């Protein structure tokens, strides 16, 4: 049996089996970041993202953007927990005949992103490798009262996304700005019940929230904000690496958000559906009354 | 100009340039682990190690040992700071046609090491890659009074190593037991001025201590404990991946250690030299009075 037989998430489930972290761990495997005990009023967040040449970027792409992306993937994870990034460890595998100029470019992008999001580079590891590999570990903090997990969605919550979805592969995946500011505004002003960043694609990431919250979801097809580059609504639902936020909140907060969103945010915030009970499943409803089950269809590594 | 023109450490110096962490960071780039503010009496430690097929292990080697090694490299780093590991994030790149059995083996090794050193697996990232890549991030804690840096060696300190050196490539590098217990005994009972784990080779790692402490070192050739598999004293000095501890302590503590070592430790603890002033440089002295400058000769990735 090969890895692609059981698939990426099958493999993750398999390896997570039997891992029962000590009670001191607030949240282990299965969210955008691990949540660990820290200070009286704050948790420590830790997340780790690996970018591999060929899978996440091409060598022909500008190195500065690759470095930028490596950091911003992690910032997006920390944002989706309601937290702020603080420290980064950057490890790399680089070909020994790589031009120093190219390596410098990668690190220029890394430093630019670090500066932009007030992150201190505090360590890492350098290795030889045939393909370029970048691994960024981000440590961050979240006020206990601001922590948002994937597992907190409640029946009746409104479902929202930031920005517009799909077609990220045509450029945005390399120069996106993670929604850190927006996430902070959300958790500081509203009761956010669940949140995730859209890295694998709406259908996949919604599935994480639905599964972990033990609920269902009704998504209104015509409400999904499609980016100009998306291949229709299908692309907006399945394409990976949007790095937008998907979140749910109780109706009363949701109405307040719909009222205030133009004042508080410089980007679109769109209601796309409602959290239902588990029995309903996850379905897309169109204005003609059509209803279709959503299968998680986003990017899979194997 | 290619990376192998400036070399691994040249590149690291280059990329560390211009990085000035905030004052809240206790110790950033340049030690076995980053030291970050945490509790009143403890610091947080963070270290990250990448293992790449071809550079650090071969696919023909038992997967369980590869997983074991991936965790233990980090444990060795945490040990060398005087700390204890607590949490791990494990990221991997795996070929999609890799047998599930092989991937299971890697994670069995990871879990075995985690159990052995009381580490909670709290997160990670799974990716597709042509070569197997493993990245283990370890977070740990160190009592403030136990923290040992590379930069604390003082003129007159005695220089010690644990175990025996060289020839790790013939097997030990895959099943070594990191010197966590020994490091804890050392920092709890003695004044350890500086410490590092031997990953790049004695000559390279001694050079890190010497440079960061702004001192020199006299190493007594005949005192270096050679492993049976080492190619003579040359191998013991240059071979990488011993994962033993190299440390220095003031003379009075050193004599006490020499007295107590058989009682306190189950492994050899050997004095191999003395910390000198910077002008002396780093030299190996033999019993015939010969003296030779030590150049850092350990493993280089490029």
Coordinates of C-alpha atoms in Angstrom, one line a residue:
Chain A
X1 CA 0.0 0.0 0.0
X2 CA 1.4 3.4 -1.0
X3 CA 0.8 6.8 0.6
X4 CA -1.4 8.0 -2.2
X5 CA -3.7 5.0 -1.6
X6 CA -4.7 6.3 1.9
X7 CA -4.3 10.0 0.9
X8 CA -2.8 12.9 2.9
X9 CA -5.5 13.2 5.5
X10 CA -5.8 9.5 5.9
X11 CA -2.1 9.4 6.6
X12 CA -2.4 12.3 9.1
X13 CA -5.2 10.6 10.9
X14 CA -3.1 7.4 11.0
X15 CA -0.1 9.0 12.5
X16 CA -2.1 11.1 15.0
X17 CA -3.6 7.9 16.3
X18 CA -2.4 7.0 19.8
X19 CA -1.1 10.5 20.4
X20 CA -2.7 11.8 23.5
X21 CA -0.9 14.9 24.7
X22 CA -0.6 15.7 28.3
X23 CA -3.3 17.8 29.9
X24 CA -1.0 20.9 29.9
X25 CA -1.3 21.1 26.1
X26 CA -4.3 23.3 25.3
X27 CA -4.7 22.1 21.7
X28 CA -2.4 19.6 20.0
X29 CA -2.5 18.2 16.4
X30 CA -5.5 19.3 14.3
X31 CA -5.7 23.0 14.2
X32 CA -3.9 25.8 12.4
X33 CA -1.4 26.0 15.2
X34 CA -0.6 24.1 18.4
X35 CA -1.8 25.9 21.6
X36 CA 0.5 25.6 24.6
X37 CA 0.5 27.0 28.1
X38 CA 2.4 30.2 28.5
X39 CA 1.4 33.2 30.6
X40 CA -1.5 33.9 32.9
X41 CA -3.5 35.6 30.2
X42 CA -1.9 34.3 27.1
X43 CA -1.3 31.0 25.3
X44 CA 1.8 30.2 23.2
X45 CA 1.1 29.3 19.5
X46 CA 3.4 27.2 17.4
X47 CA 3.0 26.3 13.7
X48 CA 5.4 24.9 11.2
X49 CA 5.1 25.1 7.3
X50 CA 7.3 23.4 4.8
X51 CA 7.6 24.7 1.2
X52 CA 9.2 22.4 -1.3
X53 CA 10.4 23.4 -4.8
X54 CA 8.1 21.8 -7.3
X55 CA 5.1 21.4 -4.9
X56 CA 4.8 24.9 -3.6
X57 CA 6.9 27.0 -5.9
X58 CA 9.1 26.9 -9.0
X59 CA 12.7 27.8 -9.1
X60 CA 11.9 30.2 -11.9
X61 CA 9.8 32.3 -9.6
X62 CA 11.3 35.3 -7.9
X63 CA 13.2 34.1 -4.8
X64 CA 12.1 37.1 -2.8
X65 CA 8.4 36.0 -3.3
X66 CA 9.3 32.5 -2.2
X67 CA 10.8 33.7 1.0
X68 CA 7.8 36.0 1.6
X69 CA 5.4 33.1 1.1
X70 CA 7.3 30.8 3.4
X71 CA 6.8 33.3 6.3
X72 CA 3.3 34.4 5.4
X73 CA 1.8 30.8 5.4
X74 CA 2.6 30.6 9.1
X75 CA 1.4 34.2 9.8
X76 CA -1.9 33.1 8.2
X77 CA -2.1 30.1 10.6
X78 CA -1.4 32.2 13.6
X79 CA -4.0 34.8 12.4
X80 CA -6.6 32.1 12.1
X81 CA -6.1 31.2 15.8
X82 CA -6.8 34.9 16.8
X83 CA -3.1 35.4 17.7
X84 CA -0.1 37.4 16.8
X85 CA 3.3 36.1 15.5
X86 CA 6.4 36.8 17.6
X87 CA 9.4 34.6 16.7
X88 CA 10.5 32.6 13.7
X89 CA 13.0 29.7 13.1
X90 CA 13.8 29.3 9.4
X91 CA 15.4 26.1 8.2
X92 CA 16.4 25.5 4.6
X93 CA 17.7 22.9 2.2
X94 CA 19.6 24.4 -0.7
X95 CA 21.6 23.0 -3.6
X96 CA 25.3 23.7 -3.1
X97 CA 25.6 25.2 -6.6
X98 CA 22.7 27.6 -6.0
X99 CA 23.8 31.2 -6.8
X100 CA 24.3 33.1 -3.6
X101 CA 22.3 35.9 -5.2
X102 CA 19.2 33.5 -5.4
X103 CA 19.7 32.4 -1.7
X104 CA 20.0 36.1 -0.7
X105 CA 16.8 36.8 -2.5
X106 CA 14.9 34.1 -0.5
X107 CA 16.2 35.5 2.7
X108 CA 15.4 39.1 1.6
X109 CA 11.8 38.0 1.2
X110 CA 11.9 36.3 4.6
X111 CA 13.2 39.3 6.3
X112 CA 10.8 41.6 4.6
X113 CA 7.8 39.5 5.8
X114 CA 9.3 39.3 9.3
X115 CA 9.6 43.1 9.4
X116 CA 6.1 43.6 8.1
X117 CA 4.6 41.4 10.8
X118 CA 7.0 42.3 13.7
X119 CA 8.6 38.8 13.8
X120 CA 12.0 38.2 15.3
X121 CA 14.2 35.7 13.4
X122 CA 15.7 33.7 16.2
X123 CA 17.1 30.5 14.7
X124 CA 17.1 27.8 12.1
X125 CA 19.1 25.2 10.3
X126 CA 21.0 25.1 7.0
X127 CA 21.3 22.0 4.9
X128 CA 22.3 20.8 1.5
X129 CA 19.6 19.5 -0.7
X130 CA 19.0 18.9 -4.4
X131 CA 15.6 20.8 -4.4
X132 CA 15.1 24.0 -2.5
X133 CA 13.3 23.4 0.8
X134 CA 12.1 26.1 3.2
X135 CA 10.6 25.5 6.6
X136 CA 9.4 28.3 8.7
X137 CA 8.4 27.7 12.3
X138 CA 6.4 30.5 13.8
X139 CA 5.8 31.0 17.5
X140 CA 3.2 33.5 18.5
X141 CA 0.9 34.5 21.3
X142 CA -2.9 34.7 21.7
X143 CA -4.9 36.3 24.5
X144 CA -6.8 33.5 26.1
X145 CA -10.1 35.3 25.5
X146 CA -9.2 35.7 21.8
X147 CA -8.4 32.1 21.0
X148 CA -10.4 30.6 18.2
X149 CA -10.3 26.9 17.3
X150 CA -11.7 25.0 14.4
X151 CA -13.9 23.1 16.7
X152 CA -16.1 25.9 18.1
X153 CA -18.8 26.3 15.3
X154 CA -22.3 26.2 16.6
X155 CA -25.6 25.4 14.8
X156 CA -27.1 28.7 13.6
X157 CA -23.7 30.4 13.2
X158 CA -23.3 32.5 10.0
X159 CA -20.4 31.5 7.9
X160 CA -18.1 34.2 6.5
X161 CA -15.0 34.5 4.3
X162 CA -12.6 37.4 3.8
X163 CA -11.6 38.5 0.3
X164 CA -12.4 36.5 -2.8
X165 CA -11.6 32.9 -3.6
X166 CA -9.9 30.8 -6.3
X167 CA -7.2 31.2 -9.0
X168 CA -4.5 31.9 -6.4
X169 CA -2.1 29.8 -8.5
X170 CA -2.0 32.7 -11.1
X171 CA 0.1 34.8 -8.8
X172 CA -1.6 35.6 -5.5
X173 CA -0.2 32.5 -3.7
X174 CA 3.2 34.1 -3.9
X175 CA 2.4 37.6 -2.8
X176 CA -0.7 37.4 -0.6
X177 CA -0.9 39.4 2.6
X178 CA -2.1 37.2 5.4
X179 CA -5.2 38.5 7.1
X180 CA -3.6 39.2 10.4
X181 CA -5.0 42.7 10.9
X182 CA -8.5 41.5 9.9
X183 CA -8.4 38.5 12.3
X184 CA -7.3 40.7 15.1
X185 CA -10.2 43.1 14.4
X186 CA -12.6 40.2 14.3
X187 CA -11.5 38.5 17.6
X188 CA -11.3 41.9 19.4
X189 CA -14.8 43.0 18.4
X190 CA -16.9 40.0 17.8
X191 CA -17.6 36.5 19.2
X192 CA -15.9 34.3 16.6
X193 CA -16.9 30.7 17.3
X194 CA -14.6 29.0 14.8
X195 CA -11.9 30.0 12.3
X196 CA -9.5 28.5 9.8
X197 CA -7.3 29.9 7.1
X198 CA -8.0 28.7 3.6
X199 CA -4.9 26.9 2.5
X200 CA -6.3 23.6 1.0
X201 CA -9.4 25.2 -0.5
X202 CA -12.8 26.1 0.7
X203 CA -14.3 22.7 0.4
X204 CA -11.5 21.0 2.3
X205 CA -11.1 23.7 5.0
X206 CA -14.8 24.0 5.6
X207 CA -14.7 20.2 6.1
X208 CA -12.2 20.6 8.9
X209 CA -14.5 23.0 10.7
X210 CA -17.6 20.9 10.2
X211 CA -15.9 17.7 11.3
X212 CA -14.2 19.1 14.3
X213 CA -17.2 21.0 15.4
X214 CA -19.5 18.1 14.7
X215 CA -21.9 20.2 12.7
X216 CA -23.1 20.6 9.1
X217 CA -23.1 23.6 6.7
X218 CA -25.3 25.1 4.1
X219 CA -23.3 27.2 1.6
X220 CA -25.2 29.5 -0.7
X221 CA -23.6 29.1 -4.1
X222 CA -24.3 32.6 -5.4
X223 CA -22.8 34.2 -2.3
X224 CA -19.4 32.7 -2.7
X225 CA -17.0 35.6 -3.7
X226 CA -15.1 34.5 -6.8
X227 CA -11.8 36.1 -7.6
X228 CA -11.4 37.3 -11.2
X229 CA -8.9 34.6 -11.8
X230 CA -11.1 31.7 -10.5
X231 CA -12.4 29.1 -12.9
X232 CA -16.0 29.9 -11.9
X233 CA -17.6 28.8 -8.6
X234 CA -16.0 25.4 -8.9
X235 CA -12.5 27.0 -8.8
X236 CA -13.5 29.2 -5.9
X237 CA -14.6 26.2 -3.9
X238 CA -11.7 23.8 -4.7
X239 CA -8.6 25.9 -5.4
X240 CA -6.0 25.9 -2.7
X241 CA -3.7 28.6 -1.2
X242 CA -6.3 31.5 -1.0
X243 CA -5.0 32.3 2.5
X244 CA -8.3 34.0 3.3
X245 CA -10.1 33.5 6.6
X246 CA -13.1 31.2 6.9
X247 CA -15.0 31.8 10.2
X248 CA -18.3 31.5 11.9
X249 CA -20.1 33.6 14.5
X250 CA -23.5 33.7 16.2
X251 CA -26.3 35.4 14.4
X252 CA -26.3 38.5 16.7
X253 CA -22.6 39.1 16.2
X254 CA -23.0 38.3 12.5
X255 CA -25.6 41.1 12.0
X256 CA -23.4 43.5 13.9
X257 CA -20.4 42.5 11.6
X258 CA -22.6 43.0 8.5
X259 CA -23.5 46.5 9.7
X260 CA -19.9 47.5 10.6
X261 CA -17.8 45.7 8.0
X262 CA -17.3 48.6 5.7
X263 CA -16.2 50.8 8.6
X264 CA -13.9 48.2 10.1
X265 CA -12.3 46.4 7.1
X266 CA -10.7 47.5 3.9
X267 CA -11.4 44.1 2.2
X268 CA -14.6 42.3 1.4
X269 CA -16.2 40.2 4.2
X270 CA -18.9 38.0 2.8
X271 CA -21.5 35.8 4.4
X272 CA -21.6 32.6 2.5
X273 CA -23.7 30.3 4.5
X274 CA -25.1 28.9 7.8
X275 CA -23.9 26.3 10.2
X276 CA -26.5 23.5 10.4
X277 CA -26.8 20.3 12.4
X278 CA -24.6 17.4 11.5
X279 CA -27.3 15.4 9.9
X280 CA -27.7 18.0 7.1
X281 CA -24.2 17.3 6.0
X282 CA -22.3 20.0 4.0
X283 CA -24.2 21.2 1.0
X284 CA -24.2 23.9 -1.5
X285 CA -27.6 25.4 -2.3
X286 CA -28.3 27.5 -5.4
X287 CA -31.0 30.1 -5.9
X288 CA -33.1 27.6 -8.0
X289 CA -33.3 25.4 -4.9
X290 CA -30.7 22.9 -6.2
X291 CA -28.7 21.2 -3.5
X292 CA -25.4 19.4 -3.8
X293 CA -23.2 17.7 -1.3
X294 CA -19.8 19.3 -0.9
X295 CA -16.9 16.8 -1.0
X296 CA -13.5 18.1 0.2
X297 CA -11.8 18.6 -3.1
X298 CA -8.9 21.0 -2.4
X299 CA -5.2 20.3 -2.9
X300 CA -3.9 17.0 -1.6
X301 CA -0.2 16.2 -1.3
X302 CA -0.8 12.5 -1.8
Chain B
X1 CA 29.1 33.1 -7.1
X2 CA 27.6 29.8 -5.8
X3 CA 26.8 28.8 -2.2
X4 CA 29.7 26.4 -2.0
X5 CA 32.1 29.3 -2.7
X6 CA 31.1 31.1 0.5
X7 CA 30.4 27.8 2.5
X8 CA 27.7 26.9 5.0
X9 CA 29.0 29.1 7.8
X10 CA 29.8 32.0 5.4
X11 CA 26.2 31.8 4.3
X12 CA 24.8 31.7 7.8
X13 CA 26.9 34.7 8.8
X14 CA 25.6 36.5 5.7
X15 CA 22.0 35.9 6.4
X16 CA 22.2 36.6 10.1
X17 CA 23.6 40.1 9.2
X18 CA 21.2 42.9 9.9
X19 CA 19.1 40.7 12.2
X20 CA 18.9 42.4 15.6
X21 CA 16.2 40.7 17.7
X22 CA 14.2 42.7 20.2
X23 CA 15.4 42.9 23.7
X24 CA 12.8 40.4 24.8
X25 CA 14.8 37.6 23.0
X26 CA 17.3 36.2 25.5
X27 CA 19.4 34.5 22.8
X28 CA 18.6 34.5 19.0
X29 CA 20.5 32.9 16.1
X30 CA 23.9 31.3 17.0
X31 CA 23.4 28.8 19.7
X32 CA 22.0 25.2 19.8
X33 CA 18.5 26.6 20.5
X34 CA 16.8 30.0 20.6
X35 CA 16.2 31.2 24.2
X36 CA 12.9 33.1 24.6
X37 CA 11.1 34.7 27.6
X38 CA 8.6 32.5 29.3
X39 CA 8.0 32.1 33.0
X40 CA 9.4 33.9 36.0
X41 CA 12.1 31.2 36.6
X42 CA 12.2 29.5 33.2
X43 CA 13.1 30.3 29.6
X44 CA 11.5 28.8 26.6
X45 CA 13.9 27.0 24.2
X46 CA 13.2 26.4 20.5
X47 CA 15.2 24.4 18.0
X48 CA 14.6 23.1 14.5
X49 CA 16.4 20.4 12.6
X50 CA 15.9 19.2 9.1
X51 CA 16.9 15.8 7.9
X52 CA 17.1 15.1 4.2
X53 CA 17.4 11.8 2.4
X54 CA 20.8 11.5 0.9
X55 CA 22.5 14.1 3.2
X56 CA 21.5 12.8 6.7
X57 CA 20.3 9.2 6.0
X58 CA 19.7 6.8 3.2
X59 CA 16.3 5.3 2.2
X60 CA 17.8 1.9 2.7
X61 CA 18.3 2.5 6.4
X62 CA 15.5 1.3 8.8
X63 CA 12.8 4.0 8.8
X64 CA 12.3 3.7 12.6
X65 CA 15.9 4.8 13.1
X66 CA 15.5 7.7 10.8
X67 CA 12.5 8.9 12.9
X68 CA 14.4 8.3 16.1
X69 CA 17.3 10.4 14.8
X70 CA 15.0 13.2 13.7
X71 CA 13.8 13.8 17.2
X72 CA 17.1 13.0 19.0
X73 CA 19.0 15.7 17.1
X74 CA 16.7 18.3 18.6
X75 CA 16.8 16.7 22.1
X76 CA 20.6 16.9 21.9
X77 CA 20.4 20.7 21.1
X78 CA 18.0 21.2 24.1
X79 CA 20.3 19.2 26.3
X80 CA 23.3 21.3 25.4
X81 CA 21.4 24.4 26.6
X82 CA 20.8 22.8 30.0
X83 CA 17.1 22.4 29.3
X84 CA 14.4 19.7 28.9
X85 CA 12.3 19.1 25.8
X86 CA 8.5 19.4 26.1
X87 CA 6.7 19.7 22.7
X88 CA 7.5 18.7 19.2
X89 CA 6.1 19.7 15.8
X90 CA 7.0 17.2 13.0
X91 CA 6.8 18.2 9.4
X92 CA 7.6 15.9 6.5
X93 CA 8.0 15.7 2.8
X94 CA 7.3 12.2 1.5
X95 CA 7.1 10.7 -2.0
X96 CA 3.5 9.9 -2.9
X97 CA 4.4 6.3 -3.9
X98 CA 6.3 5.7 -0.6
X99 CA 5.0 2.5 1.0
X100 CA 2.7 3.3 4.0
X101 CA 4.7 0.7 5.9
X102 CA 7.8 2.8 5.5
X103 CA 6.1 6.1 6.6
X104 CA 4.6 4.2 9.5
X105 CA 8.1 3.1 10.5
X106 CA 9.4 6.7 10.5
X107 CA 6.6 7.8 12.8
X108 CA 7.1 4.8 15.0
X109 CA 10.7 5.9 15.6
X110 CA 9.5 9.5 16.2
X111 CA 6.9 8.4 18.7
X112 CA 9.4 6.1 20.4
X113 CA 11.9 9.0 20.9
X114 CA 9.0 11.3 22.0
X115 CA 8.0 8.8 24.6
X116 CA 11.5 8.2 25.8
X117 CA 12.1 11.9 26.4
X118 CA 8.6 12.8 27.6
X119 CA 7.9 14.9 24.6
X120 CA 4.3 15.7 23.4
X121 CA 3.8 15.7 19.6
X122 CA 1.6 18.7 19.1
X123 CA 1.6 19.5 15.4
X124 CA 3.3 19.5 12.0
X125 CA 2.8 19.6 8.3
X126 CA 2.6 16.9 5.6
X127 CA 3.9 17.5 2.1
X128 CA 4.7 15.7 -1.1
X129 CA 8.3 15.5 -2.0
X130 CA 10.6 13.4 -4.2
X131 CA 13.1 12.9 -1.4
X132 CA 12.1 12.1 2.1
X133 CA 12.4 15.2 4.3
X134 CA 11.9 15.3 8.1
X135 CA 11.8 18.4 10.1
X136 CA 11.5 18.3 13.9
X137 CA 10.9 21.5 15.9
X138 CA 11.4 21.0 19.6
X139 CA 10.2 23.4 22.2
X140 CA 11.6 23.0 25.7
X141 CA 12.2 24.7 29.0
X142 CA 15.3 25.6 30.9
X143 CA 15.5 26.9 34.5
X144 CA 17.1 30.4 34.2
X145 CA 19.9 29.3 36.6
X146 CA 20.7 26.3 34.4
X147 CA 20.9 28.0 31.0
X148 CA 24.3 27.4 29.3
X149 CA 25.3 29.2 26.2
X150 CA 28.2 28.7 23.8
X151 CA 29.5 32.1 24.7
X152 CA 30.3 31.6 28.4
X153 CA 33.7 29.9 28.3
X154 CA 36.3 31.6 30.4
X155 CA 40.1 31.5 30.3
X156 CA 41.3 28.8 32.6
X157 CA 38.2 26.6 32.2
X158 CA 38.8 22.9 31.7
X159 CA 37.3 21.5 28.5
X160 CA 35.4 18.2 28.6
X161 CA 33.6 15.8 26.3
X162 CA 31.2 13.0 27.1
X163 CA 31.5 9.6 25.5
X164 CA 33.9 8.9 22.7
X165 CA 34.3 10.6 19.3
X166 CA 34.4 9.8 15.6
X167 CA 33.2 7.1 13.3
X168 CA 29.5 7.8 14.0
X169 CA 28.7 7.3 10.3
X170 CA 29.2 3.5 10.9
X171 CA 25.9 3.3 12.8
X172 CA 25.8 5.4 15.9
X173 CA 24.5 8.5 14.1
X174 CA 21.2 6.6 13.7
X175 CA 20.7 5.2 17.1
X176 CA 22.5 7.5 19.5
X177 CA 20.9 8.4 22.8
X178 CA 21.2 12.2 23.3
X179 CA 23.0 13.2 26.5
X180 CA 19.9 14.7 28.1
X181 CA 20.3 13.0 31.5
X182 CA 24.0 13.8 31.6
X183 CA 23.5 17.4 30.7
X184 CA 20.9 17.7 33.5
X185 CA 23.2 16.2 36.0
X186 CA 26.0 18.6 34.9
X187 CA 24.0 21.8 35.1
X188 CA 22.3 20.8 38.4
X189 CA 25.5 20.0 40.2
X190 CA 28.3 22.1 38.6
X191 CA 28.9 25.5 37.2
X192 CA 29.0 24.9 33.4
X193 CA 30.3 28.0 31.7
X194 CA 29.7 26.9 28.1
X195 CA 28.3 23.9 26.3
X196 CA 27.5 22.7 22.8
X197 CA 26.4 19.4 21.3
X198 CA 28.9 17.8 18.8
X199 CA 27.0 17.7 15.6
X200 CA 29.4 19.1 13.1
X201 CA 32.6 17.6 14.6
X202 CA 34.8 18.5 17.5
X203 CA 37.0 20.9 15.5
X204 CA 34.0 22.8 14.2
X205 CA 31.9 22.8 17.3
X206 CA 34.9 23.8 19.5
X207 CA 35.4 26.7 17.1
X208 CA 31.8 27.9 17.8
X209 CA 32.5 28.0 21.6
X210 CA 35.9 29.7 21.1
X211 CA 34.6 32.3 18.6
X212 CA 31.5 33.2 20.6
X213 CA 33.4 33.2 24.0
X214 CA 36.3 35.2 22.4
X215 CA 38.8 32.8 23.9
X216 CA 41.3 30.2 22.6
X217 CA 41.7 26.5 23.5
X218 CA 44.5 24.1 24.1
X219 CA 43.5 20.5 23.3
X220 CA 45.7 17.6 24.5
X221 CA 45.9 15.2 21.6
X222 CA 46.4 12.1 23.7
X223 CA 43.4 12.8 25.9
X224 CA 40.8 12.9 23.1
X225 CA 38.6 9.8 23.6
X226 CA 38.4 8.0 20.3
X227 CA 35.6 5.7 19.5
X228 CA 36.6 2.2 18.2
X229 CA 35.2 3.1 14.8
X230 CA 37.1 6.4 14.5
X231 CA 39.8 6.7 11.9
X232 CA 42.4 7.6 14.5
X233 CA 42.6 11.0 16.3
X234 CA 42.0 12.8 13.0
X235 CA 38.5 11.1 12.7
X236 CA 37.7 11.8 16.3
X237 CA 38.4 15.5 15.7
X238 CA 36.7 16.0 12.4
X239 CA 33.8 13.4 12.1
X240 CA 30.3 14.9 12.5
X241 CA 27.2 13.6 14.3
X242 CA 28.8 12.3 17.5
X243 CA 26.0 14.1 19.5
X244 CA 28.2 14.1 22.5
X245 CA 28.5 17.2 24.7
X246 CA 31.4 19.5 24.7
X247 CA 31.6 21.8 27.7
X248 CA 33.8 23.9 29.8
X249 CA 33.8 24.7 33.6
X250 CA 36.0 26.6 36.1
X251 CA 38.9 24.6 37.5
X252 CA 37.4 24.1 41.0
X253 CA 34.2 22.6 39.5
X254 CA 36.2 20.6 37.1
X255 CA 38.2 19.0 39.9
X256 CA 35.0 18.1 41.7
X257 CA 33.6 16.7 38.5
X258 CA 36.8 14.5 38.0
X259 CA 36.3 13.3 41.5
X260 CA 32.6 12.5 41.2
X261 CA 32.2 11.5 37.6
X262 CA 32.2 7.7 38.1
X263 CA 29.5 8.1 40.8
X264 CA 27.3 10.5 38.8
X265 CA 27.7 9.2 35.2
X266 CA 27.4 5.9 33.5
X267 CA 29.4 7.1 30.5
X268 CA 33.0 8.5 30.1
X269 CA 33.5 12.1 30.9
X270 CA 36.9 13.2 29.7
X271 CA 38.9 16.3 30.2
X272 CA 40.5 17.1 26.8
X273 CA 42.0 20.6 27.3
X274 CA 42.0 24.1 28.7
X275 CA 40.4 27.4 27.7
X276 CA 43.2 29.9 26.9
X277 CA 43.2 33.5 25.9
X278 CA 42.2 34.4 22.4
X279 CA 45.8 35.1 21.2
X280 CA 46.8 31.5 21.7
X281 CA 44.2 30.4 19.1
X282 CA 42.9 26.9 19.0
X283 CA 45.7 24.3 19.1
X284 CA 46.3 20.7 19.6
X285 CA 49.3 19.8 21.7
X286 CA 50.8 16.3 21.8
X287 CA 53.0 14.8 24.5
X288 CA 56.1 15.4 22.5
X289 CA 55.4 19.1 22.7
X290 CA 54.2 19.4 19.1
X291 CA 51.6 22.0 18.5
X292 CA 49.2 22.3 15.6
X293 CA 46.5 24.9 14.9
X294 CA 43.0 23.3 14.7
X295 CA 41.0 24.3 11.7
X296 CA 37.3 23.7 11.8
X297 CA 37.1 20.6 9.6
X298 CA 33.8 19.0 10.4
X299 CA 30.9 18.4 8.1
X300 CA 29.8 21.2 5.8
X301 CA 26.6 21.2 3.8
X302 CA 28.2 23.5 1.2

